[in-house]
mmCIF file of C-alpha atoms and ligand atoms in Angstrom:
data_model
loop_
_atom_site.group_PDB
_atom_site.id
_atom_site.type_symbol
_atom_site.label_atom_id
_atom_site.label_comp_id
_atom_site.label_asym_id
_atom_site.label_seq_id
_atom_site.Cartn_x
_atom_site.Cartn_y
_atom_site.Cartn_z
ATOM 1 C CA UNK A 1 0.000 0.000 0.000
ATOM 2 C CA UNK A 2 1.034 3.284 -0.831
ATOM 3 C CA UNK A 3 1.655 6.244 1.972
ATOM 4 C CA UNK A 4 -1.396 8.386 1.422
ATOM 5 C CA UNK A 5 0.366 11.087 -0.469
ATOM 6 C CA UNK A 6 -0.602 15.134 -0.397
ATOM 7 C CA UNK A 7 -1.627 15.303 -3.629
ATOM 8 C CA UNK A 8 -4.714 12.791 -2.457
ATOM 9 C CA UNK A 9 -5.877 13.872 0.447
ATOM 10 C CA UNK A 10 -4.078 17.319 1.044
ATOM 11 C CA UNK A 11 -1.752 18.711 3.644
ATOM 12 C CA UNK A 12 -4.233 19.659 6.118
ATOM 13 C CA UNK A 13 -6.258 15.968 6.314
ATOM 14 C CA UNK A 14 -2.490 14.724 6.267
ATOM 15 C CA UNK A 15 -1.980 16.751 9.599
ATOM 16 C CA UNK A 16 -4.919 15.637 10.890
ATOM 17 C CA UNK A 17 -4.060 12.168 10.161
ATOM 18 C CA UNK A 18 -0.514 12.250 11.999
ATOM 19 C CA UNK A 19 -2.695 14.239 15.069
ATOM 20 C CA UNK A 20 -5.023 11.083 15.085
ATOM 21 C CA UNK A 21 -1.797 8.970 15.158
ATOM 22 C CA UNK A 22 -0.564 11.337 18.515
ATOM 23 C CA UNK A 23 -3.972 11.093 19.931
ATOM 24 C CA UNK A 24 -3.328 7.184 19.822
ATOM 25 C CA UNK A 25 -0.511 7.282 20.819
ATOM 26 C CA UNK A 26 -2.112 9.216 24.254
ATOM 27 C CA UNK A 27 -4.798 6.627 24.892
ATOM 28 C CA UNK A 28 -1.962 3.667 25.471
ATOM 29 C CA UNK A 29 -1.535 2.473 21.469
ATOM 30 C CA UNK A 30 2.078 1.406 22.082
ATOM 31 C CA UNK A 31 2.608 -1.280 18.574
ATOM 32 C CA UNK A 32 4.829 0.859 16.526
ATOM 33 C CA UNK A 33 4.283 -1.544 13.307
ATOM 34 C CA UNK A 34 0.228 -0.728 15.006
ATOM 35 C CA UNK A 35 0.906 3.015 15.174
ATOM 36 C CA UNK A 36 3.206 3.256 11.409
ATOM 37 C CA UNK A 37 0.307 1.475 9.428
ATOM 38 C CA UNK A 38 -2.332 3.902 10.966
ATOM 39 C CA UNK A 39 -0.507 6.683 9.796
ATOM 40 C CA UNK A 40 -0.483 5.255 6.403
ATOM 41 C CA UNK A 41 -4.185 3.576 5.413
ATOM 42 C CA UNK A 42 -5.956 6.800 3.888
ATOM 43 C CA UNK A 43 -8.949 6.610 6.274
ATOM 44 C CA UNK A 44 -11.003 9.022 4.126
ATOM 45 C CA UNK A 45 -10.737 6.664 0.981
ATOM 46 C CA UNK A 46 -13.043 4.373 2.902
ATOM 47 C CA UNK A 47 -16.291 6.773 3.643
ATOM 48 C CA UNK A 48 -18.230 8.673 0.974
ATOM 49 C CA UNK A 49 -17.274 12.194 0.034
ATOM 50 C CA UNK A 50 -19.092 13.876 1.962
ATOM 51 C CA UNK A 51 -18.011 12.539 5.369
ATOM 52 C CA UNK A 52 -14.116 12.398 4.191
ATOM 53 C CA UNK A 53 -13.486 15.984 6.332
ATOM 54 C CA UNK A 54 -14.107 13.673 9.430
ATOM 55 C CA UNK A 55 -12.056 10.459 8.433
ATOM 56 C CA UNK A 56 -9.347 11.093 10.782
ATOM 57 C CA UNK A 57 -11.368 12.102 13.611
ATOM 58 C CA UNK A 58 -11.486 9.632 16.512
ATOM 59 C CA UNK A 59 -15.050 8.195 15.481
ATOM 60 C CA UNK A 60 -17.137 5.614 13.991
ATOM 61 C CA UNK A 61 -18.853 7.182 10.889
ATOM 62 C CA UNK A 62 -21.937 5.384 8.855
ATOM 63 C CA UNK A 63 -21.092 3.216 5.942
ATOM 64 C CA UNK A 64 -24.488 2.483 4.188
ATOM 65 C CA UNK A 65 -26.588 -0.460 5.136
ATOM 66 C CA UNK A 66 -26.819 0.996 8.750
ATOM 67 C CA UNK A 67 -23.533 -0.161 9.076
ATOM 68 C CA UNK A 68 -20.467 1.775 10.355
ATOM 69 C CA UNK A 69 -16.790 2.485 10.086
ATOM 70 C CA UNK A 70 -15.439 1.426 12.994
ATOM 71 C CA UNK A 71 -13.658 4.140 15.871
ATOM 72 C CA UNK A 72 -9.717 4.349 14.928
ATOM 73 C CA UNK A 73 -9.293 3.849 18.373
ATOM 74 C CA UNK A 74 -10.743 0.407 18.622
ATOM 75 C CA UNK A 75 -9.346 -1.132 14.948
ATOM 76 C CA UNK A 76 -5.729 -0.105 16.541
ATOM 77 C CA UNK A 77 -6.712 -1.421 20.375
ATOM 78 C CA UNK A 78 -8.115 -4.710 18.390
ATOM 79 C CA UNK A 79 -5.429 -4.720 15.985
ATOM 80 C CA UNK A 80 -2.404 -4.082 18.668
ATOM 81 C CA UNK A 81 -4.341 -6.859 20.651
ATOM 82 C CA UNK A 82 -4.659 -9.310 18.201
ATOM 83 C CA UNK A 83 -1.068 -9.175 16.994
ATOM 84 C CA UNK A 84 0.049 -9.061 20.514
ATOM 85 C CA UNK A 85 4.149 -8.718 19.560
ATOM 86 C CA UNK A 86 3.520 -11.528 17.020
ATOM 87 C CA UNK A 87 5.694 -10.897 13.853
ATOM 88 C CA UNK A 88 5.472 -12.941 10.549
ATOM 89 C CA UNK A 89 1.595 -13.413 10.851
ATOM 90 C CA UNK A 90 0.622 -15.694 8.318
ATOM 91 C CA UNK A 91 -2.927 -15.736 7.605
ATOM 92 C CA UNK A 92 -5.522 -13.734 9.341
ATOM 93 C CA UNK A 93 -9.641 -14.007 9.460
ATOM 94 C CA UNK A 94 -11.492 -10.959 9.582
ATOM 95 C CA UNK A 95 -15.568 -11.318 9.854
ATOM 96 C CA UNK A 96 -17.356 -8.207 9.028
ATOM 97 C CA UNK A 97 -15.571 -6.264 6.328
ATOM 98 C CA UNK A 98 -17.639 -3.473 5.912
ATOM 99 C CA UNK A 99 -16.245 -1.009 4.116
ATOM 100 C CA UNK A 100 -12.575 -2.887 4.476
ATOM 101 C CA UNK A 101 -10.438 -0.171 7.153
ATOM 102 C CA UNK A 102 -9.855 -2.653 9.154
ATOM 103 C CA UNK A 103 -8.725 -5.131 6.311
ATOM 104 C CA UNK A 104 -6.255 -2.687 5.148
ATOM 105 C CA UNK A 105 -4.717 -2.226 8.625
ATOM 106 C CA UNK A 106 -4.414 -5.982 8.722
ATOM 107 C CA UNK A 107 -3.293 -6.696 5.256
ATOM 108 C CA UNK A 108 -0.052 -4.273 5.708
ATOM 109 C CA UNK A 109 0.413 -6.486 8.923
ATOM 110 C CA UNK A 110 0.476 -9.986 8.136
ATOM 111 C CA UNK A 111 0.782 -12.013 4.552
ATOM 112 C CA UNK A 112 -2.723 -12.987 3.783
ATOM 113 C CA UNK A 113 -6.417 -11.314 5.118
ATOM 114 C CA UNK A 114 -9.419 -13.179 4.330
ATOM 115 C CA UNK A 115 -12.243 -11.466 5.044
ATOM 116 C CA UNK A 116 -15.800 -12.584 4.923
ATOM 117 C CA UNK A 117 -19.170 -9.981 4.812
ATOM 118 C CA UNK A 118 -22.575 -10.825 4.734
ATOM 119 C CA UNK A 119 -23.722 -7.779 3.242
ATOM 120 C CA UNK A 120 -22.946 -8.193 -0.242
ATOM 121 C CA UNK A 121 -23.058 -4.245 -1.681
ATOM 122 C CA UNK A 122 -20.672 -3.740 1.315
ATOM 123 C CA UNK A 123 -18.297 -6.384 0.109
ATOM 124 C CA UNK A 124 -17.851 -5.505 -4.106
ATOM 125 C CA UNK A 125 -17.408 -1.544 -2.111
ATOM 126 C CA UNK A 126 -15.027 -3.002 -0.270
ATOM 127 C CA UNK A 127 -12.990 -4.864 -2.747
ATOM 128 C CA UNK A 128 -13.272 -2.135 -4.970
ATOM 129 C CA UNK A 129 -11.671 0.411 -2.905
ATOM 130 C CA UNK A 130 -8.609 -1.652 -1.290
ATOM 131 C CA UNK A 131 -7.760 -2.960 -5.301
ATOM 132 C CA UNK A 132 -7.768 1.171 -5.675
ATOM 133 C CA UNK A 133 -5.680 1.533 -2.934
ATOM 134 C CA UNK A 134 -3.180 -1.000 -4.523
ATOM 135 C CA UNK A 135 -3.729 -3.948 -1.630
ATOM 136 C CA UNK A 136 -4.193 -7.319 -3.288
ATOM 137 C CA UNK A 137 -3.565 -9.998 -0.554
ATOM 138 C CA UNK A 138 -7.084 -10.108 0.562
ATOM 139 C CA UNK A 139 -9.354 -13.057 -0.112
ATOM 140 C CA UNK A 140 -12.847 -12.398 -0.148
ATOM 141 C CA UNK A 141 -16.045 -14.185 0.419
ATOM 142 C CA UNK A 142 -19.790 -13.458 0.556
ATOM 143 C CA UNK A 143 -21.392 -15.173 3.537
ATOM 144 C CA UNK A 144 -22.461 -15.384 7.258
ATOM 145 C CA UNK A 145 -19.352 -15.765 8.588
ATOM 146 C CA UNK A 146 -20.272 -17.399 11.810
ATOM 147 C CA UNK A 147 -18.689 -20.528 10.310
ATOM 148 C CA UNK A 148 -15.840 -19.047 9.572
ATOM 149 C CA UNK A 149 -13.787 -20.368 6.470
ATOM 150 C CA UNK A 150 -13.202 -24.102 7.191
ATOM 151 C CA UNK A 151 -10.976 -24.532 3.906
ATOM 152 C CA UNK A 152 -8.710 -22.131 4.398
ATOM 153 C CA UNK A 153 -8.152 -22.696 8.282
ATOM 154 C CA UNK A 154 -6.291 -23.173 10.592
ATOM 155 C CA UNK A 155 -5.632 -18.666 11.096
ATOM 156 C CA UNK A 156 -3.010 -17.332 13.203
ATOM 157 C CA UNK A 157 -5.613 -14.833 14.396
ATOM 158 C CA UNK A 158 -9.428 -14.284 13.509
ATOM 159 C CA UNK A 159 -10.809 -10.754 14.056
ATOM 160 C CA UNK A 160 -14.966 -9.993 14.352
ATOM 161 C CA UNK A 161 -15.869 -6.639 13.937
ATOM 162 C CA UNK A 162 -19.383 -7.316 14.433
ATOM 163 C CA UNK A 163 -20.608 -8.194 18.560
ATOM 164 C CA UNK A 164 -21.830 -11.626 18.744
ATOM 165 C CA UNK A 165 -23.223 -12.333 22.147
ATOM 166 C CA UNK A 166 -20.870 -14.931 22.687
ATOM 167 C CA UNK A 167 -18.021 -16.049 20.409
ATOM 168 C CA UNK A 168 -18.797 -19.309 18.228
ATOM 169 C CA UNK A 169 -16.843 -22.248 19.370
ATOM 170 C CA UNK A 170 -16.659 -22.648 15.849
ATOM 171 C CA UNK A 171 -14.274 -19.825 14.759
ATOM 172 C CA UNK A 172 -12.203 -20.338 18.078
ATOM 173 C CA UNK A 173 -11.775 -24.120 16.569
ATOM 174 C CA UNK A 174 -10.426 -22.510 13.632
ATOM 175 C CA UNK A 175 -7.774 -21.205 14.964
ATOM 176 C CA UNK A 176 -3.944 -22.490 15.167
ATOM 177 C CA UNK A 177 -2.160 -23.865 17.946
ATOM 178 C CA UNK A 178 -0.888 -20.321 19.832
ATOM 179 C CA UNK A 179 -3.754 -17.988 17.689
ATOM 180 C CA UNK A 180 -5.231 -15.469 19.023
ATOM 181 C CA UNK A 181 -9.201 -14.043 18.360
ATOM 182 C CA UNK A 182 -10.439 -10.732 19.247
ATOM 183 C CA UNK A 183 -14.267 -9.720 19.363
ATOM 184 C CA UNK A 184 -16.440 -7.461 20.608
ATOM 185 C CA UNK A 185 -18.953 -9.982 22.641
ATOM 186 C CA UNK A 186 -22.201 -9.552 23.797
ATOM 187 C CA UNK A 187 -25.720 -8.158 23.450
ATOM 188 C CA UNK A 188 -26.272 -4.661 22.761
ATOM 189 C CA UNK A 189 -26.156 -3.234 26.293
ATOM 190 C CA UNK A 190 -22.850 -5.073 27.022
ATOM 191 C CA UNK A 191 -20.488 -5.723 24.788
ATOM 192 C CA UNK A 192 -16.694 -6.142 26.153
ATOM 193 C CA UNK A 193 -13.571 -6.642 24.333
ATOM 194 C CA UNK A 194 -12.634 -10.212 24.544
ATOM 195 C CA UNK A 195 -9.562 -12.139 23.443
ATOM 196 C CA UNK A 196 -9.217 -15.655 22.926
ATOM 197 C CA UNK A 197 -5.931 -17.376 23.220
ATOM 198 C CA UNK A 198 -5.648 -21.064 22.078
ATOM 199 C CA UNK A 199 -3.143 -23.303 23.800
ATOM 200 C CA UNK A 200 -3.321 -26.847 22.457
ATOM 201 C CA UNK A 201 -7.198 -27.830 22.812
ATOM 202 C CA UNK A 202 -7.821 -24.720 25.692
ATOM 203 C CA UNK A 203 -8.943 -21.298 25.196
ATOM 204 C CA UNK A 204 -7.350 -18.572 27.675
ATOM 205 C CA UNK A 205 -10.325 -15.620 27.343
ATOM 206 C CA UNK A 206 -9.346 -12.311 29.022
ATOM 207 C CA UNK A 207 -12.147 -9.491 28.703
ATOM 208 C CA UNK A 208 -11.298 -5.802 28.363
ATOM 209 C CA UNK A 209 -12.808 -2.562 27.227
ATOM 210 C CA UNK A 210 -16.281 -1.746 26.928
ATOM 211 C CA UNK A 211 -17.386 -1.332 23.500
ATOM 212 C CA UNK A 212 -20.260 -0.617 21.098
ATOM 213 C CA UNK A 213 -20.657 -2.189 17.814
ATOM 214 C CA UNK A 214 -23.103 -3.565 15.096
ATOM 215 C CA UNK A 215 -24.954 -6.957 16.413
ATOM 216 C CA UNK A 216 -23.230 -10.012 14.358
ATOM 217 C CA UNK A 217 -26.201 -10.717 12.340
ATOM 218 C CA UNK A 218 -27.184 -14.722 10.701
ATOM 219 C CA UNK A 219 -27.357 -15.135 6.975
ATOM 220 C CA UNK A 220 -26.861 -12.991 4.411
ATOM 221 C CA UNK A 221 -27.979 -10.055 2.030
ATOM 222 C CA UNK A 222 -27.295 -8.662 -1.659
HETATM 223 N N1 SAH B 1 -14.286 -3.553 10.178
HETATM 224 C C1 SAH B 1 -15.368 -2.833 9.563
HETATM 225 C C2 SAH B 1 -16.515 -2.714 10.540
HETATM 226 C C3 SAH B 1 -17.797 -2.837 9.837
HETATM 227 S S1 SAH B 1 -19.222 -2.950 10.870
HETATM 228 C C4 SAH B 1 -14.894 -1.500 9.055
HETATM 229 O O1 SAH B 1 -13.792 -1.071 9.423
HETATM 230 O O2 SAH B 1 -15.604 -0.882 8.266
HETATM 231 C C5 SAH B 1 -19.441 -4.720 10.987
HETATM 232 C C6 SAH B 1 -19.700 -5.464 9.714
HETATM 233 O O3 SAH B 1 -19.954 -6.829 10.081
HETATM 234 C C7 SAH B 1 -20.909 -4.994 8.917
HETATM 235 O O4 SAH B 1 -20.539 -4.679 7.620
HETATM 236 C C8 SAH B 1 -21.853 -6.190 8.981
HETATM 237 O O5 SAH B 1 -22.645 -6.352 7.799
HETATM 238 C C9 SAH B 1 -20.907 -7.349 9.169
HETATM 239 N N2 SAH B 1 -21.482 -8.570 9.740
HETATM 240 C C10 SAH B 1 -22.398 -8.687 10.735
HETATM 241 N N3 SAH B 1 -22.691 -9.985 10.978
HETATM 242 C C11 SAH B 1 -21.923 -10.715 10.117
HETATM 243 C C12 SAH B 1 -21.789 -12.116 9.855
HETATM 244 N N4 SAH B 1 -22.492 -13.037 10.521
HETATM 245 N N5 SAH B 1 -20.915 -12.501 8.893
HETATM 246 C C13 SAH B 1 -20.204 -11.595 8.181
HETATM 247 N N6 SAH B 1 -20.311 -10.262 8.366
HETATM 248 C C14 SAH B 1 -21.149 -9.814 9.321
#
């Protein structure tokens, strides 16, 4: 992925972008490789025009579909969480691309994203804009991703951005030995951070911030 460059989104949202990075930086974001990659996925290239003077404030913004763009904040908390020091990631599962942020973050991180959306308008958006943005080691699929993708497991780390009220024990079975899963869990009045560690056939959870996302939803539309 290219840096975003002046010419594309001008000084002033670059500024704004490296203050965002600071900001981060404030609230306890300590990954450098975390920290670097924020300052370079052009934020704005993922919202429509008229919301692209807000892309690098510290916010969730909407995305269509009654969907949103997750808070920068939490896609570098989740993202500095689910790396957790690791380097060489191999592959990572993402449910609930949306409009594909948080797939860019992860596919300057590790060698391989796939990334599964129900929403299906969401998706092709998606695709389009990250093949824009020059990032082509994304898989993508079409699909309630509560069962994960069986054929291409086992994932050094699986990411939901949608809040299931509790984590499938399907997607933790998907992951490798030492893999890590981070999800927003619970219903819509309390939904923590969690993060799943698999040792061998157990599953360390630790539970962390409070959070508010989109419901993980069953099946799926055009
Ligand atoms: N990471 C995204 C966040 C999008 S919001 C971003 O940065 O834009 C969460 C997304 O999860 C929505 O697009 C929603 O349609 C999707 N989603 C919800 N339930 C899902 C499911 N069961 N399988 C796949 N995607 C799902």
């Amino acid at each position: 992925m290219s840096v975003a460059s002046g010419r594309e989104i001008g000084f002033t949202s670059r500024r704004t972008q490296l203050r965002l990075v600071s900001q981060l930086r404030a609230q306890g974001i300590s990954d450098e490789t975390v920290l670097t990659t924020i300052a370079q996925v052009p934020r704005h290239r993922f919202v429509e025009e008229a919301l692209q003077s807000r892309a690098y404030e510290d916010t969730a913004l909407p995305i269509g579909r009654q969907q949103t763009i997750s808070q920068p904040y939490i896609v570098a908390l989740m993202t500095q969480q689910l790396v957790d020091g690791r380097t060489d990631l191999g592959k990572v599962l993402e449910i609930g691309t949306g409009c594909g942020y948080q797939t860019a973050v992860l596919a300057s991180l590790v060698n391989r994203v796939y990334t599964i959306e129900r929403i299906g308008s969401l998706l092709e958006t998606a695709r389009q804009t990250l093949q824009n943005l020059g990032v082509y080691n994304v898989s993508y699929r079409h699909a309630d991703g509560t069962n994960g993708w069986p054929g291409r497991a086992p994932f050094d780390s699986i990411i939901i951005t949608a809040a299931p009220d509790t984590v499938p024990q399907g997607l933790l079975d998907q992951l490798g030995d030492g893999g890590r899963l981070v999800a927003p869990e619970g219903g819509r009045f309390g939904q923590h951070l969690t993060r799943v560690v698999r040792q061998g056939q157990r599953f360390r959870r630790e539970t962390s911030t409070p959070v508010i996302f989109v419901p993980m939803l069953l099946g799926t539309e055009e």
